[in-house]
Amino acid sequence: MTALLKLEGYTLTYPRQTEPALIDISLELAAGEKLAVIGESGSGKSTLARAVACLNPRGTCESGTISWPSLGRSAQAGSDFGMVFQDPGSNLNPVLRIGEQVAEAAREHLDLSWKEAEAVALDLLKKVQIPQPEAALRAYPHQFSGGQRQRIAIAAAIAARPRLLIADEATSALDTLVQAEIVRLIETLVTTEKMTLMFITHDIALASQLADRIAVMHRGRLVEIGPAEEIVANPRDPYTRHLLDTHIDLDDAPRISGGAA
Ligand SMILES: Nc1ncnc2c1ncn2[C@@H]1O[C@H](COP(=O)(O)OP(=O)(O)OP(=O)(O)O)[C@@H](O)[C@H]1O
Ligand SMILES: [Mg+2]
């Protein structure tokens, strides 16, 4: 099957950095596939996500390509891919009502009137399980908890029915329980809306639970990629083994869950 997304030998540098942030990255993503990208802080996960979304204004592509073979053209934000970031604050505009933000994404790409787009927004707020969705349309982001803001951000990201949803640590700022709920929501939406998923996390357990395949990044390189269960059961790269060992240590520690979302 023709890949939805394809990176070939992609290398990117930021100004004044001695090492490239992405080095010779090659990977393919099939339509409908769920790929998790894992790696420690600074390994290049967000840079990779932003490169796919053409959101790296400060980065320079030194070599390689990013293409969308099954589209046969370059990808459009909104209708081809939607993105959710880690910080709920950076996903939503604080001075715009929720309804406008979600409806705008639908209106712009699906060629709808405001009234039609508002109906789509309402439907999406229901899908992401925002309480009192009619009232939520007229509310502002600060009136919601962090977990609810992430749900709204997901609604806005999928409003134009993108083929690919890129979630960059979309659940990391949330406490464990809310994180699990949002992960389940993403899982459900990806299936019902027939989307492809690029899920970025530093949590290898979460990655293996959610993804078909796992890509492991280390210092800008893609050091390992394969089926999730294989990567976890039989990691080939020493760095992946290190990630797994560290995770087991962390998991043995007692868990303290944070405040309400
Ligand atoms: N806008 C930028 N300008 C310069 N350097 C940057 C920029 N963004 C990222 N970098 C550098 O690129 C490297 C990769 O950063 P990136 O944010 O992609 O890592 P990450 O894996 O997403 O980390 P984290 O888990 O902390 O989010 C790091 O060395 C970082 O300092
Ligand atoms: Mg990051």
PDB file of C-alpha atoms and ligand atoms in Angstrom:
ATOM      1  CA  MET A   1       0.000   0.000   0.000  1.00  0.00           C
ATOM      2  CA  THR A   2       1.228   3.506  -0.784  1.00  0.00           C
ATOM      3  CA  ALA A   3       2.424   5.250   2.358  1.00  0.00           C
ATOM      4  CA  LEU A   4       0.544   8.243   3.700  1.00  0.00           C
ATOM      5  CA  LEU A   5       3.722   9.863   4.978  1.00  0.00           C
ATOM      6  CA  LYS A   6       7.305   9.200   4.000  1.00  0.00           C
ATOM      7  CA  LEU A   7      10.568  10.645   5.314  1.00  0.00           C
ATOM      8  CA  GLU A   8      13.740   9.845   3.450  1.00  0.00           C
ATOM      9  CA  GLY A   9      17.171  10.710   4.845  1.00  0.00           C
ATOM     10  CA  TYR A  10      15.740  13.786   6.519  1.00  0.00           C
ATOM     11  CA  THR A  11      18.330  15.917   8.316  1.00  0.00           C
ATOM     12  CA  LEU A  12      17.523  19.198  10.042  1.00  0.00           C
ATOM     13  CA  THR A  13      19.674  21.693  11.884  1.00  0.00           C
ATOM     14  CA  TYR A  14      18.811  24.619  14.134  1.00  0.00           C
ATOM     15  CA  PRO A  15      20.951  27.754  14.129  1.00  0.00           C
ATOM     16  CA  ARG A  16      23.905  27.767  16.536  1.00  0.00           C
ATOM     17  CA  GLN A  17      23.571  24.056  17.357  1.00  0.00           C
ATOM     18  CA  THR A  18      26.647  21.900  16.849  1.00  0.00           C
ATOM     19  CA  GLU A  19      24.686  18.720  16.085  1.00  0.00           C
ATOM     20  CA  PRO A  20      21.656  18.422  13.794  1.00  0.00           C
ATOM     21  CA  ALA A  21      18.374  17.947  15.684  1.00  0.00           C
ATOM     22  CA  LEU A  22      17.328  15.273  13.167  1.00  0.00           C
ATOM     23  CA  ILE A  23      19.870  13.060  11.458  1.00  0.00           C
ATOM     24  CA  ASP A  24      19.106  10.982   8.380  1.00  0.00           C
ATOM     25  CA  ILE A  25      15.559  10.064   9.407  1.00  0.00           C
ATOM     26  CA  SER A  26      13.807   7.574   7.128  1.00  0.00           C
ATOM     27  CA  LEU A  27      10.379   6.263   7.986  1.00  0.00           C
ATOM     28  CA  GLU A  28       7.041   5.460   6.410  1.00  0.00           C
ATOM     29  CA  LEU A  29       3.605   5.687   7.898  1.00  0.00           C
ATOM     30  CA  ALA A  30       0.768   3.673   6.377  1.00  0.00           C
ATOM     31  CA  ALA A  31      -2.784   5.006   6.382  1.00  0.00           C
ATOM     32  CA  GLY A  32      -4.604   3.852   9.516  1.00  0.00           C
ATOM     33  CA  GLU A  33      -1.421   2.989  11.339  1.00  0.00           C
ATOM     34  CA  LYS A  34      -0.683   4.069  14.905  1.00  0.00           C
ATOM     35  CA  LEU A  35       2.967   4.980  15.377  1.00  0.00           C
ATOM     36  CA  ALA A  36       4.441   5.982  18.719  1.00  0.00           C
ATOM     37  CA  VAL A  37       7.663   7.987  18.744  1.00  0.00           C
ATOM     38  CA  ILE A  38       9.598   7.658  21.976  1.00  0.00           C
ATOM     39  CA  GLY A  39      12.920   8.943  23.267  1.00  0.00           C
ATOM     40  CA  GLU A  40      14.339  11.035  26.058  1.00  0.00           C
ATOM     41  CA  SER A  41      14.073  14.796  26.310  1.00  0.00           C
ATOM     42  CA  GLY A  42      15.991  16.550  23.536  1.00  0.00           C
ATOM     43  CA  SER A  43      16.106  13.462  21.293  1.00  0.00           C
ATOM     44  CA  GLY A  44      14.231  15.283  18.507  1.00  0.00           C
ATOM     45  CA  LYS A  45      10.655  14.017  18.871  1.00  0.00           C
ATOM     46  CA  SER A  46       8.974  17.433  18.701  1.00  0.00           C
ATOM     47  CA  THR A  47      11.307  18.541  15.935  1.00  0.00           C
ATOM     48  CA  LEU A  48      10.241  15.484  13.952  1.00  0.00           C
ATOM     49  CA  ALA A  49       6.542  16.212  14.577  1.00  0.00           C
ATOM     50  CA  ARG A  50       6.950  19.852  13.623  1.00  0.00           C
ATOM     51  CA  ALA A  51       8.944  18.944  10.513  1.00  0.00           C
ATOM     52  CA  VAL A  52       6.042  16.766   9.353  1.00  0.00           C
ATOM     53  CA  ALA A  53       3.650  19.645  10.092  1.00  0.00           C
ATOM     54  CA  CYS A  54       5.963  22.235   8.423  1.00  0.00           C
ATOM     55  CA  LEU A  55       6.213  24.078  11.733  1.00  0.00           C
ATOM     56  CA  ASN A  56       9.973  24.414  12.056  1.00  0.00           C
ATOM     57  CA  PRO A  57      10.577  27.971  10.903  1.00  0.00           C
ATOM     58  CA  ARG A  58      13.953  28.127  12.658  1.00  0.00           C
ATOM     59  CA  GLY A  59      15.157  24.762  11.384  1.00  0.00           C
ATOM     60  CA  THR A  60      16.925  24.197   8.087  1.00  0.00           C
ATOM     61  CA  CYS A  61      16.478  20.977   6.158  1.00  0.00           C
ATOM     62  CA  GLU A  62      20.045  19.986   5.204  1.00  0.00           C
ATOM     63  CA  SER A  63      19.088  16.966   3.156  1.00  0.00           C
ATOM     64  CA  GLY A  64      16.309  14.471   2.591  1.00  0.00           C
ATOM     65  CA  THR A  65      12.605  14.802   1.930  1.00  0.00           C
ATOM     66  CA  ILE A  66       9.211  14.587   3.559  1.00  0.00           C
ATOM     67  CA  SER A  67       6.458  13.508   1.192  1.00  0.00           C
ATOM     68  CA  TRP A  68       2.850  12.344   1.247  1.00  0.00           C
ATOM     69  CA  PRO A  69       2.849   9.589  -1.400  1.00  0.00           C
ATOM     70  CA  SER A  70      -0.819   8.648  -1.176  1.00  0.00           C
ATOM     71  CA  LEU A  71      -1.841  12.309  -1.505  1.00  0.00           C
ATOM     72  CA  GLY A  72       0.474  12.976  -4.436  1.00  0.00           C
ATOM     73  CA  ARG A  73       0.893  16.570  -3.233  1.00  0.00           C
ATOM     74  CA  SER A  74       2.093  18.479  -0.202  1.00  0.00           C
ATOM     75  CA  ALA A  75      -0.057  18.202   2.909  1.00  0.00           C
ATOM     76  CA  GLN A  76      -2.352  20.896   4.256  1.00  0.00           C
ATOM     77  CA  ALA A  77      -2.646  21.673   7.940  1.00  0.00           C
ATOM     78  CA  GLY A  78      -6.161  20.956   9.148  1.00  0.00           C
ATOM     79  CA  SER A  79      -7.491  18.664   6.469  1.00  0.00           C
ATOM     80  CA  ASP A  80      -4.436  16.446   5.986  1.00  0.00           C
ATOM     81  CA  PHE A  81      -2.955  16.631   9.460  1.00  0.00           C
ATOM     82  CA  GLY A  82      -3.947  18.064  12.816  1.00  0.00           C
ATOM     83  CA  MET A  83      -1.663  18.566  15.757  1.00  0.00           C
ATOM     84  CA  VAL A  84      -2.085  18.619  19.524  1.00  0.00           C
ATOM     85  CA  PHE A  85       0.761  19.885  21.696  1.00  0.00           C
ATOM     86  CA  GLN A  86       1.783  19.115  25.265  1.00  0.00           C
ATOM     87  CA  ASP A  87       0.838  22.412  26.836  1.00  0.00           C
ATOM     88  CA  PRO A  88      -2.936  22.930  26.819  1.00  0.00           C
ATOM     89  CA  GLY A  89      -2.228  26.674  26.729  1.00  0.00           C
ATOM     90  CA  SER A  90      -0.419  26.515  23.394  1.00  0.00           C
ATOM     91  CA  ASN A  91      -3.252  24.629  21.672  1.00  0.00           C
ATOM     92  CA  LEU A  92      -6.014  27.168  22.191  1.00  0.00           C
ATOM     93  CA  ASN A  93      -6.321  30.907  21.762  1.00  0.00           C
ATOM     94  CA  PRO A  94      -7.201  32.340  25.211  1.00  0.00           C
ATOM     95  CA  VAL A  95      -9.303  35.229  23.840  1.00  0.00           C
ATOM     96  CA  LEU A  96     -11.494  33.240  21.454  1.00  0.00           C
ATOM     97  CA  ARG A  97     -14.580  31.315  22.479  1.00  0.00           C
ATOM     98  CA  ILE A  98     -14.276  27.512  22.256  1.00  0.00           C
ATOM     99  CA  GLY A  99     -17.063  27.302  19.677  1.00  0.00           C
ATOM    100  CA  GLU A 100     -15.322  29.759  17.361  1.00  0.00           C
ATOM    101  CA  GLN A 101     -12.001  27.924  17.619  1.00  0.00           C
ATOM    102  CA  VAL A 102     -13.400  24.508  16.845  1.00  0.00           C
ATOM    103  CA  ALA A 103     -15.885  25.801  14.257  1.00  0.00           C
ATOM    104  CA  GLU A 104     -13.239  27.895  12.483  1.00  0.00           C
ATOM    105  CA  ALA A 105     -11.123  24.808  11.823  1.00  0.00           C
ATOM    106  CA  ALA A 106     -14.144  23.014  10.320  1.00  0.00           C
ATOM    107  CA  ARG A 107     -15.410  26.054   8.387  1.00  0.00           C
ATOM    108  CA  GLU A 108     -12.080  26.857   6.782  1.00  0.00           C
ATOM    109  CA  HIS A 109     -11.373  23.395   5.451  1.00  0.00           C
ATOM    110  CA  LEU A 110     -14.780  21.878   4.868  1.00  0.00           C
ATOM    111  CA  ASP A 111     -16.262  24.937   3.166  1.00  0.00           C
ATOM    112  CA  LEU A 112     -19.142  25.256   5.625  1.00  0.00           C
ATOM    113  CA  SER A 113     -21.218  28.225   6.713  1.00  0.00           C
ATOM    114  CA  TRP A 114     -20.754  29.437  10.305  1.00  0.00           C
ATOM    115  CA  LYS A 115     -24.028  27.819  11.292  1.00  0.00           C
ATOM    116  CA  GLU A 116     -23.041  24.472   9.804  1.00  0.00           C
ATOM    117  CA  ALA A 117     -19.553  24.743  11.314  1.00  0.00           C
ATOM    118  CA  GLU A 118     -21.044  25.460  14.732  1.00  0.00           C
ATOM    119  CA  ALA A 119     -23.124  22.295  14.470  1.00  0.00           C
ATOM    120  CA  VAL A 120     -19.934  20.378  13.646  1.00  0.00           C
ATOM    121  CA  ALA A 121     -18.205  21.992  16.639  1.00  0.00           C
ATOM    122  CA  LEU A 122     -21.057  20.985  18.935  1.00  0.00           C
ATOM    123  CA  ASP A 123     -20.901  17.435  17.653  1.00  0.00           C
ATOM    124  CA  LEU A 124     -17.134  17.350  18.239  1.00  0.00           C
ATOM    125  CA  LEU A 125     -17.430  18.698  21.790  1.00  0.00           C
ATOM    126  CA  LYS A 126     -19.870  15.868  22.477  1.00  0.00           C
ATOM    127  CA  LYS A 127     -17.457  13.365  20.938  1.00  0.00           C
ATOM    128  CA  VAL A 128     -14.624  14.505  23.177  1.00  0.00           C
ATOM    129  CA  GLN A 129     -17.039  14.402  26.134  1.00  0.00           C
ATOM    130  CA  ILE A 130     -17.087  18.018  27.224  1.00  0.00           C
ATOM    131  CA  PRO A 131     -19.879  18.473  29.776  1.00  0.00           C
ATOM    132  CA  GLN A 132     -22.693  20.861  28.732  1.00  0.00           C
ATOM    133  CA  PRO A 133     -21.366  21.191  25.194  1.00  0.00           C
ATOM    134  CA  GLU A 134     -23.890  23.892  24.155  1.00  0.00           C
ATOM    135  CA  ALA A 135     -22.696  26.188  26.943  1.00  0.00           C
ATOM    136  CA  ALA A 136     -19.065  25.215  26.250  1.00  0.00           C
ATOM    137  CA  LEU A 137     -19.339  26.648  22.728  1.00  0.00           C
ATOM    138  CA  ARG A 138     -19.685  30.119  24.258  1.00  0.00           C
ATOM    139  CA  ALA A 139     -17.028  29.673  26.970  1.00  0.00           C
ATOM    140  CA  TYR A 140     -13.325  30.625  26.948  1.00  0.00           C
ATOM    141  CA  PRO A 141     -10.377  28.247  27.459  1.00  0.00           C
ATOM    142  CA  HIS A 142      -9.623  29.440  31.027  1.00  0.00           C
ATOM    143  CA  GLN A 143     -13.051  28.168  32.105  1.00  0.00           C
ATOM    144  CA  PHE A 144     -11.906  24.566  31.596  1.00  0.00           C
ATOM    145  CA  SER A 145      -9.466  22.268  33.378  1.00  0.00           C
ATOM    146  CA  GLY A 146      -6.215  21.174  31.743  1.00  0.00           C
ATOM    147  CA  GLY A 147      -7.709  17.808  30.782  1.00  0.00           C
ATOM    148  CA  GLN A 148     -10.807  19.424  29.290  1.00  0.00           C
ATOM    149  CA  ARG A 149      -8.644  21.903  27.377  1.00  0.00           C
ATOM    150  CA  GLN A 150      -6.740  18.990  25.870  1.00  0.00           C
ATOM    151  CA  ARG A 151     -10.046  17.390  24.849  1.00  0.00           C
ATOM    152  CA  ILE A 152     -11.084  20.666  23.205  1.00  0.00           C
ATOM    153  CA  ALA A 153      -7.691  20.909  21.503  1.00  0.00           C
ATOM    154  CA  ILE A 154      -8.228  17.405  20.130  1.00  0.00           C
ATOM    155  CA  ALA A 155     -11.670  18.452  18.868  1.00  0.00           C
ATOM    156  CA  ALA A 156     -10.122  21.462  17.092  1.00  0.00           C
ATOM    157  CA  ALA A 157      -7.301  19.333  15.650  1.00  0.00           C
ATOM    158  CA  ILE A 158      -9.713  16.810  14.135  1.00  0.00           C
ATOM    159  CA  ALA A 159     -12.421  19.317  13.095  1.00  0.00           C
ATOM    160  CA  ALA A 160     -11.320  19.341   9.473  1.00  0.00           C
ATOM    161  CA  ARG A 161     -11.185  15.539   9.413  1.00  0.00           C
ATOM    162  CA  PRO A 162      -7.403  15.173   8.999  1.00  0.00           C
ATOM    163  CA  ARG A 163      -5.908  11.917   7.798  1.00  0.00           C
ATOM    164  CA  LEU A 164      -3.096  12.161  10.324  1.00  0.00           C
ATOM    165  CA  LEU A 165      -3.330  13.213  13.958  1.00  0.00           C
ATOM    166  CA  ILE A 166      -0.022  14.208  15.513  1.00  0.00           C
ATOM    167  CA  ALA A 167      -0.130  14.225  19.302  1.00  0.00           C
ATOM    168  CA  ASP A 168       3.086  15.617  20.773  1.00  0.00           C
ATOM    169  CA  GLU A 169       3.124  14.656  24.462  1.00  0.00           C
ATOM    170  CA  ALA A 170      -0.537  15.649  24.449  1.00  0.00           C
ATOM    171  CA  THR A 171      -1.138  13.892  27.745  1.00  0.00           C
ATOM    172  CA  SER A 172       2.161  14.448  29.584  1.00  0.00           C
ATOM    173  CA  ALA A 173       1.075  17.555  31.482  1.00  0.00           C
ATOM    174  CA  LEU A 174      -1.955  15.753  32.912  1.00  0.00           C
ATOM    175  CA  ASP A 175      -2.236  13.551  35.971  1.00  0.00           C
ATOM    176  CA  THR A 176      -2.222   9.785  35.491  1.00  0.00           C
ATOM    177  CA  LEU A 177      -5.977   9.231  35.534  1.00  0.00           C
ATOM    178  CA  VAL A 178      -6.793  12.044  33.130  1.00  0.00           C
ATOM    179  CA  GLN A 179      -3.893  10.966  30.939  1.00  0.00           C
ATOM    180  CA  ALA A 180      -5.415   7.491  30.650  1.00  0.00           C
ATOM    181  CA  GLU A 181      -8.801   8.986  29.720  1.00  0.00           C
ATOM    182  CA  ILE A 182      -7.331  11.195  27.005  1.00  0.00           C
ATOM    183  CA  VAL A 183      -5.325   8.283  25.606  1.00  0.00           C
ATOM    184  CA  ARG A 184      -8.512   6.211  25.417  1.00  0.00           C
ATOM    185  CA  LEU A 185     -10.273   9.123  23.725  1.00  0.00           C
ATOM    186  CA  ILE A 186      -7.499   9.442  21.126  1.00  0.00           C
ATOM    187  CA  GLU A 187      -7.599   5.681  20.567  1.00  0.00           C
ATOM    188  CA  THR A 188     -11.372   5.717  20.025  1.00  0.00           C
ATOM    189  CA  LEU A 189     -11.316   8.747  17.738  1.00  0.00           C
ATOM    190  CA  VAL A 190      -8.498   7.359  15.616  1.00  0.00           C
ATOM    191  CA  THR A 191     -10.574   4.217  15.058  1.00  0.00           C
ATOM    192  CA  THR A 192     -13.981   5.838  14.513  1.00  0.00           C
ATOM    193  CA  GLU A 193     -12.659   8.684  12.348  1.00  0.00           C
ATOM    194  CA  LYS A 194     -10.272   6.332  10.504  1.00  0.00           C
ATOM    195  CA  MET A 195      -7.233   8.468  11.205  1.00  0.00           C
ATOM    196  CA  THR A 196      -3.542   7.681  11.202  1.00  0.00           C
ATOM    197  CA  LEU A 197      -1.741   8.505  14.445  1.00  0.00           C
ATOM    198  CA  MET A 198       1.703   9.775  15.318  1.00  0.00           C
ATOM    199  CA  PHE A 199       1.808   9.677  19.108  1.00  0.00           C
ATOM    200  CA  ILE A 200       4.828  11.225  20.751  1.00  0.00           C
ATOM    201  CA  THR A 201       5.653  10.269  24.301  1.00  0.00           C
ATOM    202  CA  HIS A 202       8.557   9.487  26.574  1.00  0.00           C
ATOM    203  CA  ASP A 203       6.492   6.725  28.169  1.00  0.00           C
ATOM    204  CA  ILE A 204       7.381   3.388  26.572  1.00  0.00           C
ATOM    205  CA  ALA A 205       4.548   1.565  28.392  1.00  0.00           C
ATOM    206  CA  LEU A 206       1.980   3.988  27.013  1.00  0.00           C
ATOM    207  CA  ALA A 207       3.548   3.661  23.575  1.00  0.00           C
ATOM    208  CA  SER A 208       3.301  -0.125  23.613  1.00  0.00           C
ATOM    209  CA  GLN A 209      -0.276  -0.024  24.826  1.00  0.00           C
ATOM    210  CA  LEU A 210      -1.444   2.355  22.108  1.00  0.00           C
ATOM    211  CA  ALA A 211       0.690   1.903  19.032  1.00  0.00           C
ATOM    212  CA  ASP A 212       1.061  -0.682  16.276  1.00  0.00           C
ATOM    213  CA  ARG A 213       4.689   0.318  15.820  1.00  0.00           C
ATOM    214  CA  ILE A 214       7.213   2.153  17.956  1.00  0.00           C
ATOM    215  CA  ALA A 215       9.999   4.399  16.672  1.00  0.00           C
ATOM    216  CA  VAL A 216      12.812   5.086  19.129  1.00  0.00           C
ATOM    217  CA  MET A 217      14.781   8.325  18.846  1.00  0.00           C
ATOM    218  CA  HIS A 218      18.130   9.070  20.416  1.00  0.00           C
ATOM    219  CA  ARG A 219      20.100  12.272  19.850  1.00  0.00           C
ATOM    220  CA  GLY A 220      18.343  13.068  16.587  1.00  0.00           C
ATOM    221  CA  ARG A 221      18.592   9.582  15.149  1.00  0.00           C
ATOM    222  CA  LEU A 222      15.914   6.983  14.658  1.00  0.00           C
ATOM    223  CA  VAL A 223      17.704   4.119  16.393  1.00  0.00           C
ATOM    224  CA  GLU A 224      14.990   1.500  16.163  1.00  0.00           C
ATOM    225  CA  ILE A 225      11.547   1.043  14.641  1.00  0.00           C
ATOM    226  CA  GLY A 226       9.295  -2.013  14.642  1.00  0.00           C
ATOM    227  CA  PRO A 227       6.078  -3.604  15.885  1.00  0.00           C
ATOM    228  CA  ALA A 228       5.326  -2.415  19.430  1.00  0.00           C
ATOM    229  CA  GLU A 229       5.335  -5.875  21.004  1.00  0.00           C
ATOM    230  CA  GLU A 230       8.659  -6.749  19.340  1.00  0.00           C
ATOM    231  CA  ILE A 231      10.350  -3.544  20.481  1.00  0.00           C
ATOM    232  CA  VAL A 232       9.245  -4.172  24.060  1.00  0.00           C
ATOM    233  CA  ALA A 233       9.926  -7.932  24.113  1.00  0.00           C
ATOM    234  CA  ASN A 234      13.131  -7.875  22.142  1.00  0.00           C
ATOM    235  CA  PRO A 235      14.734  -4.447  21.939  1.00  0.00           C
ATOM    236  CA  ARG A 236      17.712  -4.517  19.612  1.00  0.00           C
ATOM    237  CA  ASP A 237      19.159  -1.124  20.277  1.00  0.00           C
ATOM    238  CA  PRO A 238      21.003  -0.586  23.604  1.00  0.00           C
ATOM    239  CA  TYR A 239      19.228   2.736  24.033  1.00  0.00           C
ATOM    240  CA  THR A 240      15.795   1.088  23.758  1.00  0.00           C
ATOM    241  CA  ARG A 241      16.868  -1.432  26.382  1.00  0.00           C
ATOM    242  CA  HIS A 242      17.945   1.461  28.560  1.00  0.00           C
ATOM    243  CA  LEU A 243      14.511   3.104  28.133  1.00  0.00           C
ATOM    244  CA  LEU A 244      12.787  -0.128  29.096  1.00  0.00           C
ATOM    245  CA  ASP A 245      15.016  -0.648  32.149  1.00  0.00           C
ATOM    246  CA  THR A 246      14.446   2.900  33.335  1.00  0.00           C
ATOM    247  CA  HIS A 247      10.733   2.496  32.880  1.00  0.00           C
ATOM    248  CA  ILE A 248      10.601  -0.665  34.992  1.00  0.00           C
ATOM    249  CA  ASP A 249      12.431   1.196  37.766  1.00  0.00           C
ATOM    250  CA  LEU A 250       9.955   4.045  37.575  1.00  0.00           C
ATOM    251  CA  ASP A 251       6.993   1.714  37.565  1.00  0.00           C
ATOM    252  CA  ASP A 252       8.139   0.011  40.750  1.00  0.00           C
ATOM    253  CA  ALA A 253       7.988   3.324  42.573  1.00  0.00           C
ATOM    254  CA  PRO A 254       4.689   4.177  44.285  1.00  0.00           C
ATOM    255  CA  ARG A 255       2.481   6.353  42.103  1.00  0.00           C
ATOM    256  CA  ILE A 256       1.153   9.635  43.356  1.00  0.00           C
ATOM    257  CA  SER A 257      -1.591  11.071  41.200  1.00  0.00           C
ATOM    258  CA  GLY A 258      -1.941  14.818  40.917  1.00  0.00           C
ATOM    259  CA  GLY A 259      -4.919  17.163  41.231  1.00  0.00           C
ATOM    260  CA  ALA A 260      -8.243  16.971  39.419  1.00  0.00           C
ATOM    261  CA  ALA A 261      -8.378  17.784  35.725  1.00  0.00           C
TER     262      ALA A 261
HETATM  263  N1  LIG B   1      13.606  26.318  18.053  1.00  0.00           N
HETATM  264  C1  LIG B   1      14.761  25.737  18.355  1.00  0.00           C
HETATM  265  N2  LIG B   1      15.933  26.387  18.187  1.00  0.00           N
HETATM  266  C2  LIG B   1      17.104  25.792  18.480  1.00  0.00           C
HETATM  267  N3  LIG B   1      17.235  24.541  18.950  1.00  0.00           N
HETATM  268  C3  LIG B   1      16.105  23.848  19.136  1.00  0.00           C
HETATM  269  C4  LIG B   1      14.811  24.394  18.858  1.00  0.00           C
HETATM  270  N4  LIG B   1      13.871  23.459  19.145  1.00  0.00           N
HETATM  271  C5  LIG B   1      14.554  22.373  19.583  1.00  0.00           C
HETATM  272  N5  LIG B   1      15.893  22.601  19.581  1.00  0.00           N
HETATM  273  C6  LIG B   1      16.943  21.627  19.959  1.00  0.00           C
HETATM  274  O1  LIG B   1      16.758  20.463  19.164  1.00  0.00           O
HETATM  275  C7  LIG B   1      16.959  19.277  19.928  1.00  0.00           C
HETATM  276  C8  LIG B   1      15.705  18.409  19.871  1.00  0.00           C
HETATM  277  O2  LIG B   1      14.657  19.103  20.554  1.00  0.00           O
HETATM  278  P1  LIG B   1      13.162  18.572  20.575  1.00  0.00           P
HETATM  279  O3  LIG B   1      12.341  19.638  21.194  1.00  0.00           O
HETATM  280  O4  LIG B   1      12.794  18.108  19.222  1.00  0.00           O
HETATM  281  O5  LIG B   1      13.306  17.314  21.561  1.00  0.00           O
HETATM  282  P2  LIG B   1      12.167  16.407  22.223  1.00  0.00           P
HETATM  283  O6  LIG B   1      12.581  14.995  21.996  1.00  0.00           O
HETATM  284  O7  LIG B   1      10.844  16.835  21.755  1.00  0.00           O
HETATM  285  O8  LIG B   1      12.347  16.752  23.773  1.00  0.00           O
HETATM  286  P3  LIG B   1      11.214  16.811  24.939  1.00  0.00           P
HETATM  287  O9  LIG B   1      10.950  15.375  25.331  1.00  0.00           O
HETATM  288  O10 LIG B   1      11.884  17.569  26.049  1.00  0.00           O
HETATM  289  O11 LIG B   1      10.006  17.509  24.410  1.00  0.00           O
HETATM  290  C9  LIG B   1      17.354  19.745  21.330  1.00  0.00           C
HETATM  291  O12 LIG B   1      18.751  19.733  21.417  1.00  0.00           O
HETATM  292  C10 LIG B   1      16.805  21.152  21.395  1.00  0.00           C
HETATM  293  O13 LIG B   1      17.589  21.935  22.259  1.00  0.00           O
HETATM  294 MG    MG B   2       9.130  17.636  22.701  1.00  0.00          MG
END
